[in-house]
């Protein structure tokens, strides 16, 4: 690393691990930015949720997840590490985010979407792990 191209920076703060909460019934997440989320300090990043590895048993019936909800003015970047997430939105787009996949959704003026465990993951069960970052769009 060349001293002419990089600058050492000091650590401003170390944030303790926050408490987890459920998003819908399929995503137990830790809000990594915790109280700093949605602040100028982190801009343009808004929020970062991490769903640590969690075992879900095989099941019959509706997949677990979160129903239709709106987003506007930011992008969501979803990374699946283990398990699968299905996505459907108001533009007619849908797909399955599998382990190792990244989905980048731009909400712009607004979008309604839902996300949940894939049908295959629901039937088979398994370990689920993912993260999601929200990135603010310029005005």
Short mmCIF file of N, CA and C in Angstrom, two decimals:
data_model
loop_
_atom_site.label_atom_id
_atom_site.label_comp_id
_atom_site.label_asym_id
_atom_site.label_seq_id
_atom_site.Cartn_x
_atom_site.Cartn_y
_atom_site.Cartn_z
N UNK A 1 0.85 -1.16 0.00
CA UNK A 1 0.00 0.00 0.00
C UNK A 1 0.89 1.23 0.00
N UNK A 2 0.70 2.09 -0.94
CA UNK A 2 1.51 3.30 -1.07
C UNK A 2 0.93 4.42 -0.22
N UNK A 3 1.78 5.11 0.50
CA UNK A 3 1.32 6.21 1.35
C UNK A 3 0.81 7.39 0.53
N UNK A 4 1.15 7.44 -0.73
CA UNK A 4 0.67 8.54 -1.58
C UNK A 4 -0.75 8.30 -2.07
N UNK A 5 -1.22 7.06 -2.03
CA UNK A 5 -2.56 6.77 -2.53
C UNK A 5 -3.55 6.41 -1.43
N UNK A 6 -3.10 6.27 -0.21
CA UNK A 6 -4.03 5.92 0.86
C UNK A 6 -3.76 6.77 2.09
N UNK A 7 -4.79 6.89 2.88
CA UNK A 7 -4.69 7.69 4.09
C UNK A 7 -5.21 6.85 5.24
N UNK A 8 -4.44 6.77 6.30
CA UNK A 8 -4.89 6.03 7.48
C UNK A 8 -6.02 6.81 8.13
N UNK A 9 -7.01 6.08 8.54
CA UNK A 9 -8.15 6.71 9.22
C UNK A 9 -8.33 6.06 10.57
N UNK A 10 -8.88 6.80 11.48
CA UNK A 10 -9.11 6.25 12.81
C UNK A 10 -10.53 5.68 12.88
N UNK A 11 -10.71 4.75 13.77
CA UNK A 11 -12.03 4.16 14.00
C UNK A 11 -12.86 5.17 14.79
N UNK A 12 -14.02 5.52 14.26
CA UNK A 12 -14.86 6.50 14.95
C UNK A 12 -15.63 5.88 16.09
N UNK A 13 -16.14 4.68 15.87
CA UNK A 13 -16.87 4.01 16.94
C UNK A 13 -17.03 2.55 16.60
N UNK A 14 -17.13 1.75 17.63
CA UNK A 14 -17.44 0.34 17.48
C UNK A 14 -18.84 0.16 18.01
N UNK A 15 -19.69 -0.36 17.15
CA UNK A 15 -21.09 -0.50 17.53
C UNK A 15 -21.35 -1.90 18.08
N UNK A 16 -21.99 -2.00 19.23
CA UNK A 16 -22.28 -3.32 19.78
C UNK A 16 -23.32 -4.05 18.93
N UNK A 17 -23.33 -5.37 19.05
CA UNK A 17 -24.31 -6.16 18.30
C UNK A 17 -25.71 -5.78 18.79
N UNK A 18 -26.58 -5.40 17.87
CA UNK A 18 -27.95 -5.02 18.25
C UNK A 18 -28.82 -6.24 18.50
N UNK A 19 -29.95 -6.01 19.11
CA UNK A 19 -30.94 -7.08 19.29
C UNK A 19 -31.57 -7.41 17.94
N UNK A 20 -31.97 -8.65 17.79
CA UNK A 20 -32.61 -9.06 16.53
C UNK A 20 -34.11 -8.78 16.60
N UNK A 21 -34.73 -8.77 15.43
CA UNK A 21 -36.19 -8.68 15.33
C UNK A 21 -36.62 -9.41 14.06
N UNK A 22 -37.88 -9.76 14.00
CA UNK A 22 -38.41 -10.46 12.83
C UNK A 22 -38.96 -9.46 11.82
N UNK A 23 -38.65 -9.68 10.56
CA UNK A 23 -39.28 -8.97 9.45
C UNK A 23 -40.22 -10.00 8.83
N UNK A 24 -41.51 -9.77 8.97
CA UNK A 24 -42.48 -10.79 8.61
C UNK A 24 -42.26 -12.00 9.51
N UNK A 25 -42.52 -13.18 8.97
CA UNK A 25 -42.30 -14.40 9.76
C UNK A 25 -41.17 -15.25 9.20
N UNK A 26 -40.39 -14.69 8.26
CA UNK A 26 -39.35 -15.49 7.63
C UNK A 26 -37.94 -14.96 7.77
N UNK A 27 -37.79 -13.75 8.30
CA UNK A 27 -36.46 -13.13 8.33
C UNK A 27 -36.16 -12.57 9.72
N UNK A 28 -35.37 -13.30 10.49
CA UNK A 28 -34.92 -12.81 11.79
C UNK A 28 -33.61 -12.07 11.55
N UNK A 29 -33.63 -10.74 11.70
CA UNK A 29 -32.49 -9.92 11.30
C UNK A 29 -31.90 -9.13 12.46
N UNK A 30 -30.64 -8.80 12.28
CA UNK A 30 -29.94 -7.88 13.18
C UNK A 30 -29.72 -6.59 12.40
N UNK A 31 -30.23 -5.46 12.89
CA UNK A 31 -29.99 -4.18 12.20
C UNK A 31 -28.57 -3.70 12.50
N UNK A 32 -27.64 -4.03 11.63
CA UNK A 32 -26.22 -3.80 11.87
C UNK A 32 -25.91 -2.34 12.21
N UNK A 33 -26.55 -1.40 11.53
CA UNK A 33 -26.29 0.01 11.81
C UNK A 33 -27.01 0.49 13.06
N UNK A 34 -27.97 -0.28 13.55
CA UNK A 34 -28.73 0.02 14.77
C UNK A 34 -29.18 1.47 14.80
N UNK A 35 -28.83 2.19 15.85
CA UNK A 35 -29.30 3.57 16.03
C UNK A 35 -28.71 4.55 15.02
N UNK A 36 -27.67 4.16 14.32
CA UNK A 36 -27.07 5.05 13.31
C UNK A 36 -27.80 4.96 11.97
N UNK A 37 -28.71 3.99 11.83
CA UNK A 37 -29.45 3.84 10.58
C UNK A 37 -30.24 5.11 10.29
N UNK A 38 -30.35 5.44 9.03
CA UNK A 38 -31.13 6.58 8.54
C UNK A 38 -30.58 7.92 9.04
N UNK A 39 -29.28 8.01 9.28
CA UNK A 39 -28.67 9.27 9.71
C UNK A 39 -27.73 9.79 8.63
N UNK A 40 -27.44 11.08 8.69
CA UNK A 40 -26.50 11.69 7.75
C UNK A 40 -25.12 11.07 7.86
N UNK A 41 -24.78 10.61 9.05
CA UNK A 41 -23.46 10.02 9.30
C UNK A 41 -23.17 8.86 8.35
N UNK A 42 -24.20 8.10 8.01
CA UNK A 42 -24.02 6.92 7.16
C UNK A 42 -24.38 7.17 5.70
N UNK A 43 -24.97 8.30 5.40
CA UNK A 43 -25.44 8.59 4.06
C UNK A 43 -24.32 8.36 3.02
N UNK A 44 -24.63 7.70 1.90
CA UNK A 44 -25.94 7.38 1.37
C UNK A 44 -26.50 6.03 1.83
N UNK A 45 -25.83 5.35 2.73
CA UNK A 45 -26.36 4.09 3.24
C UNK A 45 -27.47 4.40 4.23
N UNK A 46 -28.57 3.66 4.15
CA UNK A 46 -29.70 3.89 5.04
C UNK A 46 -29.80 2.84 6.13
N UNK A 47 -29.70 1.59 5.73
CA UNK A 47 -29.94 0.49 6.65
C UNK A 47 -29.20 -0.74 6.16
N UNK A 48 -28.80 -1.59 7.09
CA UNK A 48 -28.15 -2.86 6.75
C UNK A 48 -28.64 -3.91 7.73
N UNK A 49 -29.38 -4.88 7.23
CA UNK A 49 -29.89 -5.99 8.05
C UNK A 49 -29.14 -7.26 7.70
N UNK A 50 -28.83 -8.04 8.72
CA UNK A 50 -28.17 -9.33 8.53
C UNK A 50 -29.00 -10.41 9.20
N UNK A 51 -29.35 -11.42 8.44
CA UNK A 51 -30.05 -12.60 8.98
C UNK A 51 -29.02 -13.70 9.12
N UNK A 52 -28.57 -13.92 10.36
CA UNK A 52 -27.55 -14.94 10.59
C UNK A 52 -28.11 -16.32 10.29
N UNK A 53 -27.25 -17.33 10.10
CA UNK A 53 -27.73 -18.67 9.75
C UNK A 53 -28.78 -19.16 10.75
N UNK A 54 -29.93 -19.55 10.22
CA UNK A 54 -31.04 -20.06 11.03
C UNK A 54 -31.64 -21.25 10.32
N UNK A 55 -31.85 -22.31 11.05
CA UNK A 55 -32.44 -23.54 10.50
C UNK A 55 -33.96 -23.42 10.49
N UNK A 56 -34.55 -23.68 9.34
CA UNK A 56 -36.00 -23.72 9.19
C UNK A 56 -36.38 -25.15 8.81
N UNK A 57 -37.34 -25.74 9.52
CA UNK A 57 -37.77 -27.10 9.17
C UNK A 57 -38.57 -27.10 7.86
N UNK A 58 -38.59 -28.25 7.21
CA UNK A 58 -39.43 -28.42 6.02
C UNK A 58 -40.88 -28.19 6.45
N UNK A 59 -41.67 -27.61 5.55
CA UNK A 59 -43.06 -27.35 5.90
C UNK A 59 -43.94 -27.41 4.66
N UNK A 60 -45.21 -27.60 4.90
CA UNK A 60 -46.22 -27.59 3.84
C UNK A 60 -47.05 -26.33 4.04
N UNK A 61 -47.43 -25.70 2.97
CA UNK A 61 -48.23 -24.49 3.10
C UNK A 61 -47.50 -23.28 2.55
N UNK A 62 -48.02 -22.12 2.93
CA UNK A 62 -47.46 -20.87 2.42
C UNK A 62 -46.04 -20.66 2.91
N UNK A 63 -45.16 -20.19 2.04
CA UNK A 63 -43.79 -19.89 2.45
C UNK A 63 -43.75 -18.76 3.48
N UNK A 64 -42.75 -18.78 4.33
CA UNK A 64 -42.55 -17.71 5.31
C UNK A 64 -41.91 -16.51 4.63
N UNK A 65 -42.20 -15.33 5.12
CA UNK A 65 -41.59 -14.14 4.54
C UNK A 65 -42.32 -12.89 4.97
N UNK A 66 -42.30 -11.90 4.10
CA UNK A 66 -42.97 -10.63 4.37
C UNK A 66 -43.82 -10.28 3.16
N UNK A 67 -45.09 -9.93 3.43
CA UNK A 67 -46.03 -9.63 2.36
C UNK A 67 -45.75 -8.30 1.68
N UNK A 68 -46.68 -7.89 0.85
CA UNK A 68 -46.50 -6.67 0.06
C UNK A 68 -46.24 -5.46 0.95
N UNK A 69 -45.23 -4.70 0.55
CA UNK A 69 -44.89 -3.46 1.26
C UNK A 69 -44.19 -2.53 0.28
N UNK A 70 -44.31 -1.21 0.52
CA UNK A 70 -43.74 -0.24 -0.42
C UNK A 70 -42.30 0.14 -0.12
N UNK A 71 -41.60 0.54 -1.16
CA UNK A 71 -40.27 1.17 -1.06
C UNK A 71 -40.30 2.36 -2.00
N UNK A 72 -39.57 3.42 -1.63
CA UNK A 72 -39.49 4.59 -2.51
C UNK A 72 -38.21 5.38 -2.21
N UNK A 73 -37.48 5.76 -3.26
CA UNK A 73 -36.35 6.65 -3.11
C UNK A 73 -35.04 6.00 -2.70
N UNK A 74 -34.98 4.68 -2.74
CA UNK A 74 -33.73 4.01 -2.40
C UNK A 74 -33.63 2.68 -3.14
N UNK A 75 -32.46 2.09 -3.07
CA UNK A 75 -32.22 0.79 -3.69
C UNK A 75 -31.99 -0.23 -2.59
N UNK A 76 -32.47 -1.44 -2.81
CA UNK A 76 -32.17 -2.53 -1.88
C UNK A 76 -31.23 -3.50 -2.58
N UNK A 77 -30.19 -3.87 -1.86
CA UNK A 77 -29.22 -4.84 -2.35
C UNK A 77 -29.34 -6.05 -1.43
N UNK A 78 -29.81 -7.16 -1.97
CA UNK A 78 -30.03 -8.38 -1.20
C UNK A 78 -29.03 -9.43 -1.62
N UNK A 79 -28.37 -10.03 -0.65
CA UNK A 79 -27.40 -11.10 -0.91
C UNK A 79 -27.85 -12.33 -0.13
N UNK A 80 -28.03 -13.44 -0.84
CA UNK A 80 -28.37 -14.71 -0.19
C UNK A 80 -27.09 -15.52 -0.02
N UNK A 81 -26.82 -15.93 1.21
CA UNK A 81 -25.66 -16.77 1.48
C UNK A 81 -26.06 -18.25 1.54
N UNK A 82 -27.21 -18.51 2.17
CA UNK A 82 -27.75 -19.88 2.27
C UNK A 82 -29.27 -19.77 2.15
N UNK A 83 -29.88 -20.75 1.54
CA UNK A 83 -31.33 -20.72 1.35
C UNK A 83 -31.70 -19.96 0.09
N UNK A 84 -32.99 -19.70 -0.08
CA UNK A 84 -33.49 -19.02 -1.27
C UNK A 84 -34.61 -18.06 -0.91
N UNK A 85 -34.63 -16.91 -1.59
CA UNK A 85 -35.65 -15.89 -1.39
C UNK A 85 -36.36 -15.64 -2.72
N UNK A 86 -37.68 -15.70 -2.72
CA UNK A 86 -38.44 -15.33 -3.91
C UNK A 86 -38.89 -13.89 -3.77
N UNK A 87 -38.95 -13.20 -4.89
CA UNK A 87 -39.29 -11.78 -4.93
C UNK A 87 -40.34 -11.57 -6.02
N UNK A 88 -41.38 -10.80 -5.71
CA UNK A 88 -42.39 -10.39 -6.69
C UNK A 88 -42.65 -8.91 -6.46
N UNK A 89 -42.76 -8.12 -7.56
CA UNK A 89 -43.01 -6.69 -7.36
C UNK A 89 -44.10 -6.17 -8.30
N UNK A 90 -44.48 -4.92 -8.06
CA UNK A 90 -45.59 -4.29 -8.78
C UNK A 90 -45.28 -3.97 -10.23
N UNK A 91 -44.05 -4.15 -10.67
CA UNK A 91 -43.72 -3.95 -12.09
C UNK A 91 -43.90 -5.25 -12.88
N UNK A 92 -44.25 -6.33 -12.16
CA UNK A 92 -44.40 -7.62 -12.81
C UNK A 92 -43.15 -8.48 -12.78
N UNK A 93 -42.10 -7.96 -12.20
CA UNK A 93 -40.84 -8.72 -12.12
C UNK A 93 -40.90 -9.69 -10.95
N UNK A 94 -40.26 -10.84 -11.14
CA UNK A 94 -40.16 -11.83 -10.06
C UNK A 94 -38.91 -12.67 -10.31
N UNK A 95 -38.50 -13.35 -9.27
CA UNK A 95 -37.33 -14.20 -9.41
C UNK A 95 -36.96 -14.83 -8.09
N UNK A 96 -36.01 -15.73 -8.15
CA UNK A 96 -35.52 -16.42 -6.97
C UNK A 96 -34.06 -16.05 -6.77
N UNK A 97 -33.75 -15.57 -5.57
CA UNK A 97 -32.38 -15.23 -5.20
C UNK A 97 -31.82 -16.45 -4.48
N UNK A 98 -30.88 -17.13 -5.11
CA UNK A 98 -30.30 -18.36 -4.54
C UNK A 98 -28.97 -18.06 -3.87
N UNK A 99 -28.47 -19.03 -3.12
CA UNK A 99 -27.19 -18.87 -2.41
C UNK A 99 -26.12 -18.37 -3.38
N UNK A 100 -25.47 -17.27 -3.02
CA UNK A 100 -24.44 -16.68 -3.86
C UNK A 100 -24.95 -15.60 -4.80
N UNK A 101 -26.27 -15.46 -4.91
CA UNK A 101 -26.86 -14.45 -5.80
C UNK A 101 -26.98 -13.10 -5.10
N UNK A 102 -27.01 -12.05 -5.92
CA UNK A 102 -27.24 -10.69 -5.45
C UNK A 102 -28.39 -10.11 -6.27
N UNK A 103 -29.34 -9.48 -5.60
CA UNK A 103 -30.41 -8.78 -6.29
C UNK A 103 -30.30 -7.29 -5.96
N UNK A 104 -30.36 -6.45 -6.98
CA UNK A 104 -30.29 -5.00 -6.81
C UNK A 104 -31.61 -4.44 -7.32
N UNK A 105 -32.45 -3.93 -6.42
CA UNK A 105 -33.76 -3.40 -6.80
C UNK A 105 -33.77 -1.89 -6.60
N UNK A 106 -34.08 -1.15 -7.65
CA UNK A 106 -34.19 0.30 -7.56
C UNK A 106 -35.66 0.67 -7.40
N UNK A 107 -35.99 1.31 -6.28
CA UNK A 107 -37.37 1.69 -6.00
C UNK A 107 -37.74 3.00 -6.69
N UNK A 108 -36.81 3.92 -6.82
CA UNK A 108 -37.09 5.18 -7.51
C UNK A 108 -38.33 5.87 -6.97
N UNK A 109 -39.31 6.12 -7.85
CA UNK A 109 -40.54 6.82 -7.45
C UNK A 109 -41.48 5.94 -6.63
N UNK A 110 -41.19 4.66 -6.57
CA UNK A 110 -42.00 3.78 -5.73
C UNK A 110 -42.23 2.42 -6.36
N UNK A 111 -42.26 1.43 -5.51
CA UNK A 111 -42.52 0.05 -5.94
C UNK A 111 -43.13 -0.68 -4.75
N UNK A 112 -43.97 -1.63 -5.03
CA UNK A 112 -44.52 -2.50 -3.99
C UNK A 112 -43.99 -3.89 -4.28
N UNK A 113 -43.46 -4.54 -3.26
CA UNK A 113 -42.93 -5.88 -3.48
C UNK A 113 -43.16 -6.75 -2.26
N UNK A 114 -42.93 -8.02 -2.46
CA UNK A 114 -42.98 -8.99 -1.36
C UNK A 114 -41.81 -9.95 -1.54
N UNK A 115 -41.33 -10.47 -0.43
CA UNK A 115 -40.22 -11.42 -0.48
C UNK A 115 -40.45 -12.49 0.57
N UNK A 116 -40.10 -13.70 0.21
CA UNK A 116 -40.36 -14.83 1.09
C UNK A 116 -39.47 -15.99 0.71
N UNK A 117 -39.41 -16.99 1.58
CA UNK A 117 -38.62 -18.19 1.28
C UNK A 117 -39.18 -18.81 0.00
N UNK A 118 -38.31 -19.33 -0.84
CA UNK A 118 -38.77 -19.95 -2.09
C UNK A 118 -39.62 -21.18 -1.78
N UNK A 119 -40.42 -21.57 -2.75
CA UNK A 119 -41.26 -22.77 -2.59
C UNK A 119 -40.39 -24.00 -2.34
N UNK A 120 -39.28 -24.10 -3.07
CA UNK A 120 -38.39 -25.25 -2.92
C UNK A 120 -37.75 -25.28 -1.52
N UNK A 121 -37.29 -24.12 -1.05
CA UNK A 121 -36.69 -24.05 0.28
C UNK A 121 -37.73 -24.37 1.34
N UNK A 122 -38.96 -23.89 1.16
CA UNK A 122 -40.03 -24.16 2.11
C UNK A 122 -40.28 -25.66 2.22
N UNK A 123 -40.37 -26.35 1.09
CA UNK A 123 -40.62 -27.80 1.08
C UNK A 123 -39.48 -28.60 1.68
N UNK A 124 -38.24 -28.20 1.37
CA UNK A 124 -37.07 -28.97 1.81
C UNK A 124 -36.57 -28.55 3.19
N UNK A 125 -36.79 -27.29 3.57
CA UNK A 125 -36.20 -26.77 4.80
C UNK A 125 -34.71 -26.59 4.61
N UNK A 126 -34.06 -26.09 5.65
CA UNK A 126 -32.62 -25.91 5.57
C UNK A 126 -32.17 -24.66 6.31
N UNK A 127 -30.92 -24.33 6.11
CA UNK A 127 -30.34 -23.16 6.77
C UNK A 127 -30.50 -21.94 5.87
N UNK A 128 -30.93 -20.86 6.48
CA UNK A 128 -31.17 -19.62 5.76
C UNK A 128 -30.25 -18.54 6.31
N UNK A 129 -29.58 -17.79 5.41
CA UNK A 129 -28.71 -16.68 5.80
C UNK A 129 -28.69 -15.66 4.66
N UNK A 130 -28.86 -14.40 4.99
CA UNK A 130 -28.85 -13.35 3.96
C UNK A 130 -28.54 -12.01 4.60
N UNK A 131 -28.32 -11.01 3.75
CA UNK A 131 -28.22 -9.63 4.23
C UNK A 131 -28.89 -8.73 3.21
N UNK A 132 -29.27 -7.55 3.70
CA UNK A 132 -29.89 -6.57 2.81
C UNK A 132 -29.42 -5.17 3.20
N UNK A 133 -28.96 -4.44 2.19
CA UNK A 133 -28.48 -3.07 2.37
C UNK A 133 -29.42 -2.13 1.63
N UNK A 134 -29.79 -1.02 2.26
CA UNK A 134 -30.59 0.01 1.60
C UNK A 134 -29.67 1.18 1.29
N UNK A 135 -29.68 1.62 0.03
CA UNK A 135 -28.82 2.72 -0.44
C UNK A 135 -29.72 3.85 -0.93
N UNK A 136 -29.56 5.03 -0.35
CA UNK A 136 -30.37 6.19 -0.70
C UNK A 136 -30.05 6.66 -2.11
N UNK A 137 -31.08 7.06 -2.85
CA UNK A 137 -30.89 7.62 -4.19
C UNK A 137 -30.79 9.14 -4.10
N UNK A 138 -30.03 9.77 -4.98
CA UNK A 138 -29.97 11.24 -4.96
C UNK A 138 -31.32 11.83 -5.32
N UNK A 139 -31.58 13.03 -4.82
CA UNK A 139 -32.87 13.69 -5.12
C UNK A 139 -32.90 14.22 -6.52
#
